[in-house]
Tab-separated table of N, CA, C and O in Angstrom:
chain	number	residue	atom	x	y	z
A	1	MET	N	1.008	-1.382	0.040
A	1	MET	CA	-0.184	0.014	0.221
A	1	MET	C	0.755	1.023	-0.148
A	1	MET	O	1.773	1.145	0.746
A	2	THR	N	0.917	2.131	-0.887
A	2	THR	CA	1.483	3.303	-0.816
A	2	THR	C	0.577	4.502	0.076
A	2	THR	O	-0.200	4.088	0.565
A	3	LEU	N	1.879	5.272	0.082
A	3	LEU	CA	1.480	6.495	1.557
A	3	LEU	C	0.148	7.167	0.851
A	3	LEU	O	-1.062	7.355	1.879
A	4	GLY	N	-0.570	7.485	-0.314
A	4	GLY	CA	-1.348	8.089	-0.761
A	4	GLY	C	-2.429	6.968	-0.613
A	4	GLY	O	-3.821	7.768	-0.340
A	5	GLN	N	-1.941	5.905	-0.781
A	5	GLN	CA	-3.363	4.585	-0.504
A	5	GLN	C	-3.686	4.725	0.719
A	5	GLN	O	-4.892	4.405	1.278
A	6	ARG	N	-2.462	4.611	1.714
A	6	ARG	CA	-3.078	4.797	3.035
A	6	ARG	C	-3.428	5.821	3.495
A	6	ARG	O	-4.279	5.880	4.666
A	7	VAL	N	-3.484	6.927	3.111
A	7	VAL	CA	-3.747	8.208	3.462
A	7	VAL	C	-5.220	8.360	3.210
A	7	VAL	O	-6.293	8.787	4.129
A	8	ARG	N	-5.711	8.033	2.235
A	8	ARG	CA	-7.101	7.773	1.757
A	8	ARG	C	-8.222	6.580	2.645
A	8	ARG	O	-9.272	7.250	3.028
A	9	ALA	N	-7.176	5.706	2.863
A	9	ALA	CA	-7.961	4.559	3.644
A	9	ALA	C	-8.225	5.051	5.035
A	9	ALA	O	-9.587	4.810	5.443
A	10	LEU	N	-7.636	5.797	5.338
A	10	LEU	CA	-7.743	6.317	7.026
A	10	LEU	C	-8.725	7.314	7.019
A	10	LEU	O	-9.562	7.051	7.652
A	11	ARG	N	-8.504	8.320	5.460
A	11	ARG	CA	-9.600	9.457	5.469
A	11	ARG	C	-10.991	8.811	5.572
A	11	ARG	O	-11.987	9.205	5.992
A	12	VAL	N	-11.133	7.781	4.589
A	12	VAL	CA	-12.562	7.125	4.422
A	12	VAL	C	-12.896	6.595	5.774
A	12	VAL	O	-13.907	6.510	5.991
A	13	SER	N	-11.771	5.830	6.361
A	13	SER	CA	-12.574	4.516	7.545
A	13	SER	C	-12.867	5.721	8.400
A	13	SER	O	-13.869	5.663	9.496
A	14	LYS	N	-12.197	7.069	8.493
A	14	LYS	CA	-12.744	7.952	9.546
A	14	LYS	C	-13.915	8.868	9.024
A	14	LYS	O	-14.586	9.539	10.137
A	15	GLY	N	-14.408	8.583	7.879
A	15	GLY	CA	-15.807	9.477	7.373
A	15	GLY	C	-15.350	10.785	7.034
A	15	GLY	O	-16.267	11.609	6.972
A	16	MET	N	-14.001	11.106	6.847
A	16	MET	CA	-13.685	12.420	6.223
A	16	MET	C	-13.965	12.465	4.887
A	16	MET	O	-13.407	12.033	4.083
A	17	SER	N	-13.996	13.835	4.407
A	17	SER	CA	-14.330	14.257	3.171
A	17	SER	C	-12.785	14.872	3.051
A	17	SER	O	-12.138	15.025	3.734
A	18	LEU	N	-12.442	14.902	1.326
A	18	LEU	CA	-11.270	15.369	1.497
A	18	LEU	C	-11.043	16.977	1.939
A	18	LEU	O	-10.067	17.359	2.801
A	19	ARG	N	-12.225	17.625	1.588
A	19	ARG	CA	-12.503	19.327	2.302
A	19	ARG	C	-12.416	18.988	3.661
A	19	ARG	O	-11.795	20.208	4.520
A	20	GLU	N	-12.696	17.853	4.536
A	20	GLU	CA	-12.333	18.239	5.950
A	20	GLU	C	-11.220	17.836	6.410
A	20	GLU	O	-10.845	18.835	7.211
A	21	LEU	N	-10.478	17.254	5.824
A	21	LEU	CA	-9.023	16.942	5.785
A	21	LEU	C	-8.500	17.990	5.292
A	21	LEU	O	-7.337	18.517	6.182
A	22	GLY	N	-8.534	18.554	4.597
A	22	GLY	CA	-7.985	20.294	3.649
A	22	GLY	C	-8.025	20.982	5.012
A	22	GLY	O	-7.171	21.595	5.105
A	23	ARG	N	-9.138	21.059	5.860
A	23	ARG	CA	-9.524	22.024	6.344
A	23	ARG	C	-8.630	21.813	7.961
A	23	ARG	O	-8.302	22.666	8.579
A	24	ALA	N	-8.913	20.636	8.278
A	24	ALA	CA	-7.990	20.359	9.453
A	24	ALA	C	-6.648	20.597	9.493
A	24	ALA	O	-5.637	20.942	10.305
A	25	MET	N	-5.979	20.706	7.914
A	25	MET	CA	-4.501	20.430	8.088
A	25	MET	C	-4.406	22.133	7.115
A	25	MET	O	-2.549	22.151	7.125
A	26	ASP	N	-4.911	22.712	6.894
A	26	ASP	CA	-4.914	24.224	6.299
A	26	ASP	C	-4.270	23.931	5.118
A	26	ASP	O	-3.290	24.592	4.422
A	27	VAL	N	-4.805	22.517	4.034
A	27	VAL	CA	-3.968	22.706	2.760
A	27	VAL	C	-5.176	22.934	1.780
A	27	VAL	O	-6.260	22.609	2.334
A	28	SER	N	-4.955	22.919	0.380
A	28	SER	CA	-5.447	22.945	-0.526
A	28	SER	C	-6.289	21.290	-1.080
A	28	SER	O	-5.534	20.730	-0.549
A	29	LEU	N	-7.495	21.108	-1.514
A	29	LEU	CA	-7.764	19.977	-2.433
A	29	LEU	C	-7.091	19.254	-3.403
A	29	LEU	O	-7.108	18.271	-3.041
A	30	PRO	N	-6.520	20.267	-4.106
A	30	PRO	CA	-5.702	19.531	-5.173
A	30	PRO	C	-4.545	19.331	-4.583
A	30	PRO	O	-3.909	18.140	-5.099
A	31	PHE	N	-3.946	19.824	-3.654
A	31	PHE	CA	-2.855	19.032	-2.877
A	31	PHE	C	-2.836	17.609	-2.281
A	31	PHE	O	-2.311	16.792	-2.434
A	32	LEU	N	-4.163	17.743	-1.440
A	32	LEU	CA	-4.899	16.367	-0.642
A	32	LEU	C	-5.003	14.919	-1.786
A	32	LEU	O	-4.731	14.442	-1.664
A	33	SER	N	-5.775	15.821	-3.184
A	33	SER	CA	-6.109	14.854	-4.325
A	33	SER	C	-4.373	14.377	-4.672
A	33	SER	O	-4.654	12.923	-4.821
A	34	ASP	N	-3.542	14.894	-4.996
A	34	ASP	CA	-2.455	14.838	-5.774
A	34	ASP	C	-1.554	13.507	-4.619
A	34	ASP	O	-0.874	12.995	-4.958
A	35	LEU	N	-1.702	13.912	-3.698
A	35	LEU	CA	-1.160	13.049	-2.407
A	35	LEU	C	-1.954	11.786	-2.217
A	35	LEU	O	-0.973	11.150	-2.420
A	36	GLU	N	-3.151	11.824	-2.544
A	36	GLU	CA	-3.723	10.263	-2.489
A	36	GLU	C	-3.316	9.632	-3.591
A	36	GLU	O	-3.673	8.750	-3.574
A	37	ARG	N	-3.392	9.933	-4.576
A	37	ARG	CA	-3.079	9.875	-6.014
A	37	ARG	C	-1.187	9.743	-5.797
A	37	ARG	O	-0.908	9.245	-7.194
A	38	ASP	N	-0.716	10.129	-5.082
A	38	ASP	CA	0.947	9.539	-5.168
A	38	ASP	C	1.221	10.299	-5.942
A	38	ASP	O	2.485	9.731	-6.814
A	39	ARG	N	1.038	11.321	-6.396
A	39	ARG	CA	1.718	12.543	-7.526
A	39	ARG	C	2.805	13.452	-6.814
A	39	ARG	O	3.388	14.137	-7.484
A	40	ARG	N	2.394	13.432	-5.049
A	40	ARG	CA	3.022	14.428	-4.258
A	40	ARG	C	3.669	13.332	-3.235
A	40	ARG	O	2.934	12.686	-2.691
A	41	THR	N	4.680	13.630	-3.146
A	41	THR	CA	5.391	13.355	-1.486
A	41	THR	C	5.444	14.591	-0.616
A	41	THR	O	6.010	15.439	-0.524
A	42	PRO	N	4.791	14.302	0.874
A	42	PRO	CA	4.489	15.133	1.425
A	42	PRO	C	5.646	15.563	2.311
A	42	PRO	O	6.517	14.949	2.461
A	43	SER	N	6.413	17.200	2.504
A	43	SER	CA	7.328	17.324	3.269
A	43	SER	C	6.914	16.719	5.167
A	43	SER	O	6.301	16.151	5.521
A	44	PRO	N	8.037	16.579	5.766
A	44	PRO	CA	8.039	16.039	7.212
A	44	PRO	C	6.728	17.014	7.824
A	44	PRO	O	6.424	16.240	8.755
A	45	ALA	N	6.715	18.217	7.522
A	45	ALA	CA	5.574	19.015	8.500
A	45	ALA	C	4.480	18.478	8.258
A	45	ALA	O	3.663	17.842	8.959
A	46	ARG	N	3.770	18.207	6.963
A	46	ARG	CA	2.636	17.901	6.356
A	46	ARG	C	2.827	16.233	6.842
A	46	ARG	O	1.669	16.037	7.314
A	47	ILE	N	3.579	15.659	6.871
A	47	ILE	CA	3.459	14.068	7.355
A	47	ILE	C	2.698	14.583	8.954
A	47	ILE	O	1.739	13.521	9.357
A	48	VAL	N	3.890	14.806	9.781
A	48	VAL	CA	3.126	15.234	11.040
A	48	VAL	C	1.437	15.930	11.009
A	48	VAL	O	0.713	15.574	11.826
A	49	GLN	N	1.468	16.668	10.187
A	49	GLN	CA	0.232	17.561	9.941
A	49	GLN	C	-1.090	16.097	9.519
A	49	GLN	O	-1.946	16.041	10.154
A	50	LEU	N	-0.755	15.580	8.451
A	50	LEU	CA	-1.365	14.103	8.338
A	50	LEU	C	-1.883	13.789	9.408
A	50	LEU	O	-2.775	12.865	9.719
A	51	SER	N	-0.792	13.191	10.336
A	51	SER	CA	-0.831	12.165	11.183
A	51	SER	C	-2.007	12.434	12.158
A	51	SER	O	-3.084	12.122	13.088
A	52	ASP	N	-1.789	14.087	12.781
A	52	ASP	CA	-2.707	14.602	13.817
A	52	ASP	C	-4.036	14.446	13.555
A	52	ASP	O	-4.895	14.158	13.910
A	53	ALA	N	-4.468	14.787	12.045
A	53	ALA	CA	-5.763	14.998	11.458
A	53	ALA	C	-6.195	13.874	11.418
A	53	ALA	O	-7.581	13.738	11.696
A	54	LEU	N	-5.582	12.690	11.218
A	54	LEU	CA	-6.015	11.472	10.743
A	54	LEU	C	-6.029	10.692	12.253
A	54	LEU	O	-6.603	9.478	12.168
A	55	GLY	N	-5.119	11.621	13.151
A	55	GLY	CA	-5.248	10.256	14.231
A	55	GLY	C	-4.625	9.148	14.775
A	55	GLY	O	-4.980	8.364	15.355
A	56	VAL	N	-3.683	9.673	14.175
A	56	VAL	CA	-2.248	7.735	13.762
A	56	VAL	C	-1.035	9.210	14.352
A	56	VAL	O	-0.933	10.296	13.835
A	57	THR	N	-0.454	7.855	14.780
A	57	THR	CA	1.149	8.607	15.039
A	57	THR	C	1.360	8.431	13.328
A	57	THR	O	1.429	8.121	12.555
A	58	VAL	N	2.858	8.981	13.423
A	58	VAL	CA	3.614	9.219	12.310
A	58	VAL	C	4.008	8.037	12.033
A	58	VAL	O	4.403	7.603	10.806
A	59	THR	N	4.545	7.457	13.007
A	59	THR	CA	5.072	6.095	12.661
A	59	THR	C	4.436	5.279	11.877
A	59	THR	O	4.759	4.343	11.155
A	60	SER	N	3.185	4.860	12.671
A	60	SER	CA	1.955	4.490	11.628
A	60	SER	C	1.726	4.827	10.749
A	60	SER	O	1.495	3.614	9.723
A	61	LEU	N	1.477	6.116	10.449
A	61	LEU	CA	1.042	5.941	8.959
A	61	LEU	C	2.637	6.078	8.050
A	61	LEU	O	2.351	5.565	6.738
A	62	VAL	N	3.906	6.406	8.119
A	62	VAL	CA	4.752	6.014	7.190
A	62	VAL	C	5.305	4.556	7.565
A	62	VAL	O	5.771	4.401	6.153
A	63	SER	N	5.227	3.637	8.477
A	63	SER	CA	5.740	2.623	8.552
A	63	SER	C	5.239	1.613	7.493
A	63	SER	O	5.667	0.431	7.199
A	64	LEU	N	3.974	2.112	7.267
A	64	LEU	CA	3.357	1.234	5.800
A	64	LEU	C	3.521	1.605	4.935
A	64	LEU	O	3.160	0.896	3.579
A	65	HIS	N	4.758	2.749	4.213
A	65	HIS	CA	4.913	2.959	3.024
A	65	HIS	C	6.314	2.436	2.560
A	65	HIS	O	6.781	2.630	3.628
A	66	PRO	N	6.487	1.626	1.479
A	66	PRO	CA	7.603	0.949	1.400
A	66	PRO	C	8.987	1.671	1.344
A	66	PRO	O	9.689	1.857	1.136
A	67	SER	N	8.785	3.221	0.981
A	67	SER	CA	9.930	4.072	0.121
A	67	SER	C	10.725	4.041	1.511
A	67	SER	O	10.538	4.931	2.346
A	68	GLN	N	11.975	3.691	1.620
A	68	GLN	CA	12.743	4.254	2.153
A	68	GLN	C	12.810	5.765	2.363
A	68	GLN	O	13.619	6.025	3.338
A	69	GLU	N	13.094	6.185	0.936
A	69	GLU	CA	13.382	7.749	0.752
A	69	GLU	C	12.430	8.237	1.878
A	69	GLU	O	12.712	9.415	2.748
A	70	LEU	N	11.288	8.095	2.069
A	70	LEU	CA	10.293	8.768	2.687
A	70	LEU	C	10.282	8.782	4.303
A	70	LEU	O	10.213	9.518	5.109
A	71	ARG	N	10.935	7.088	4.497
A	71	ARG	CA	10.887	6.884	5.906
A	71	ARG	C	12.594	7.684	6.286
A	71	ARG	O	12.697	8.373	7.416
A	72	ASP	N	13.338	7.966	5.563
A	72	ASP	CA	14.486	9.055	5.627
A	72	ASP	C	14.059	10.793	5.995
A	72	ASP	O	14.512	10.975	6.660
A	73	LEU	N	13.420	10.878	5.123
A	73	LEU	CA	12.417	11.808	5.496
A	73	LEU	C	12.205	12.417	6.605
A	73	LEU	O	12.321	13.484	7.478
A	74	VAL	N	11.290	11.716	7.279
A	74	VAL	CA	10.633	11.294	8.284
A	74	VAL	C	11.686	11.399	9.462
A	74	VAL	O	11.604	12.327	10.513
A	75	ASP	N	12.637	10.869	9.113
A	75	ASP	CA	13.428	10.436	10.337
A	75	ASP	C	14.462	11.901	10.306
A	75	ASP	O	14.893	12.614	11.383
A	76	ARG	N	14.525	12.250	9.450
A	76	ARG	CA	15.502	14.063	9.296
A	76	ARG	C	14.833	14.951	10.034
A	76	ARG	O	15.038	15.594	10.982
A	77	CYS	N	13.309	15.099	9.763
A	77	CYS	CA	12.091	16.029	10.287
A	77	CYS	C	11.993	15.878	11.903
A	77	CYS	O	12.195	16.983	12.594
A	78	VAL	N	12.157	14.656	12.416
A	78	VAL	CA	12.177	14.027	13.641
A	78	VAL	C	13.498	14.858	14.539
A	78	VAL	O	13.577	15.548	15.325
A	79	ARG	N	14.444	14.802	13.912
A	79	ARG	CA	16.439	15.093	14.569
A	79	ARG	C	16.348	16.542	14.250
A	79	ARG	O	16.789	17.300	14.886
A	80	ASP	N	15.432	17.282	13.170
A	80	ASP	CA	16.253	18.308	13.037
A	80	ASP	C	14.975	19.663	13.160
A	80	ASP	O	15.245	20.843	12.424
A	81	THR	N	13.769	19.125	13.383
A	81	THR	CA	12.123	20.181	12.710
A	81	THR	C	11.777	20.177	14.480
A	81	THR	O	11.250	18.759	14.547
A	82	ARG	N	11.965	21.366	15.093
A	82	ARG	CA	10.963	21.277	16.204
A	82	ARG	C	9.229	21.343	15.250
A	82	ARG	O	9.339	22.141	14.477
A	83	LEU	N	8.206	21.413	15.982
A	83	LEU	CA	6.894	21.981	15.659
A	83	LEU	C	6.770	23.223	15.630
A	83	LEU	O	7.700	24.085	15.911
A	84	LEU	N	6.013	23.837	15.118
A	84	LEU	CA	5.474	25.176	14.824
A	84	LEU	C	5.943	26.404	15.971
A	84	LEU	O	6.299	27.431	15.951
A	85	ASP	N	5.721	25.526	17.006
A	85	ASP	CA	5.439	26.163	18.520
A	85	ASP	C	6.411	26.509	19.457
A	85	ASP	O	6.607	26.652	20.199
A	86	GLY	N	7.564	25.428	18.500
A	86	GLY	CA	9.094	25.441	19.189
A	86	GLY	C	8.859	23.823	20.079
A	86	GLY	O	10.254	23.791	20.756
A	87	SER	N	8.198	23.434	20.379
A	87	SER	CA	7.880	21.933	21.279
A	87	SER	C	8.539	21.010	20.127
A	87	SER	O	8.662	20.956	19.155
A	88	MET	N	8.742	19.885	20.982
A	88	MET	CA	9.247	18.809	20.246
A	88	MET	C	8.352	17.537	19.840
A	88	MET	O	7.059	18.253	20.412
A	89	LEU	N	8.509	17.036	19.183
A	89	LEU	CA	7.350	16.092	18.796
A	89	LEU	C	6.774	15.236	19.858
A	89	LEU	O	7.593	15.124	20.774
A	90	PRO	N	5.490	15.207	20.281
A	90	PRO	CA	5.214	14.186	21.222
A	90	PRO	C	5.853	12.693	21.685
A	90	PRO	O	5.845	12.151	20.480
A	91	LYS	N	5.355	11.970	22.696
A	91	LYS	CA	5.955	10.710	22.634
A	91	LYS	C	4.450	9.883	21.857
A	91	LYS	O	3.681	10.242	21.682
A	92	GLY	N	5.498	8.661	21.290
A	92	GLY	CA	4.561	8.386	20.539
A	92	GLY	C	4.975	8.472	18.703
A	92	GLY	O	4.352	7.856	17.794
A	93	TYR	N	5.131	9.519	18.492
A	93	TYR	CA	5.470	9.727	17.159
A	93	TYR	C	6.957	8.786	16.492
A	93	TYR	O	6.894	8.812	15.607
A	94	LEU	N	7.696	8.426	17.503
A	94	LEU	CA	9.056	7.792	17.305
A	94	LEU	C	8.759	6.428	17.334
A	94	LEU	O	7.921	5.930	18.249
A	95	PRO	N	9.740	5.507	16.335
A	95	PRO	CA	9.031	4.261	16.287
A	95	PRO	C	10.025	3.904	17.791
A	95	PRO	O	11.129	4.641	18.440
């Protein structure tokens, strides 16, 4: 299952429309549509937003994606990026 397929499956399982997910993340519908079709790879910050909006951990969202490149991107995010408010990622986001 690709990341886009996983995002779509989680969104649908939670009864969310693309519009609702877009509002929760403050992103456009075309962005989400492209993401679900695997036409875009989200940034580390977007992966955190996705996991929060979908109510899952970053690890669970990414661990089902086979791309090592994406896992490396998330690892780099965890190491190098603080959340917008300056805090660190909460427990449960790391493997």
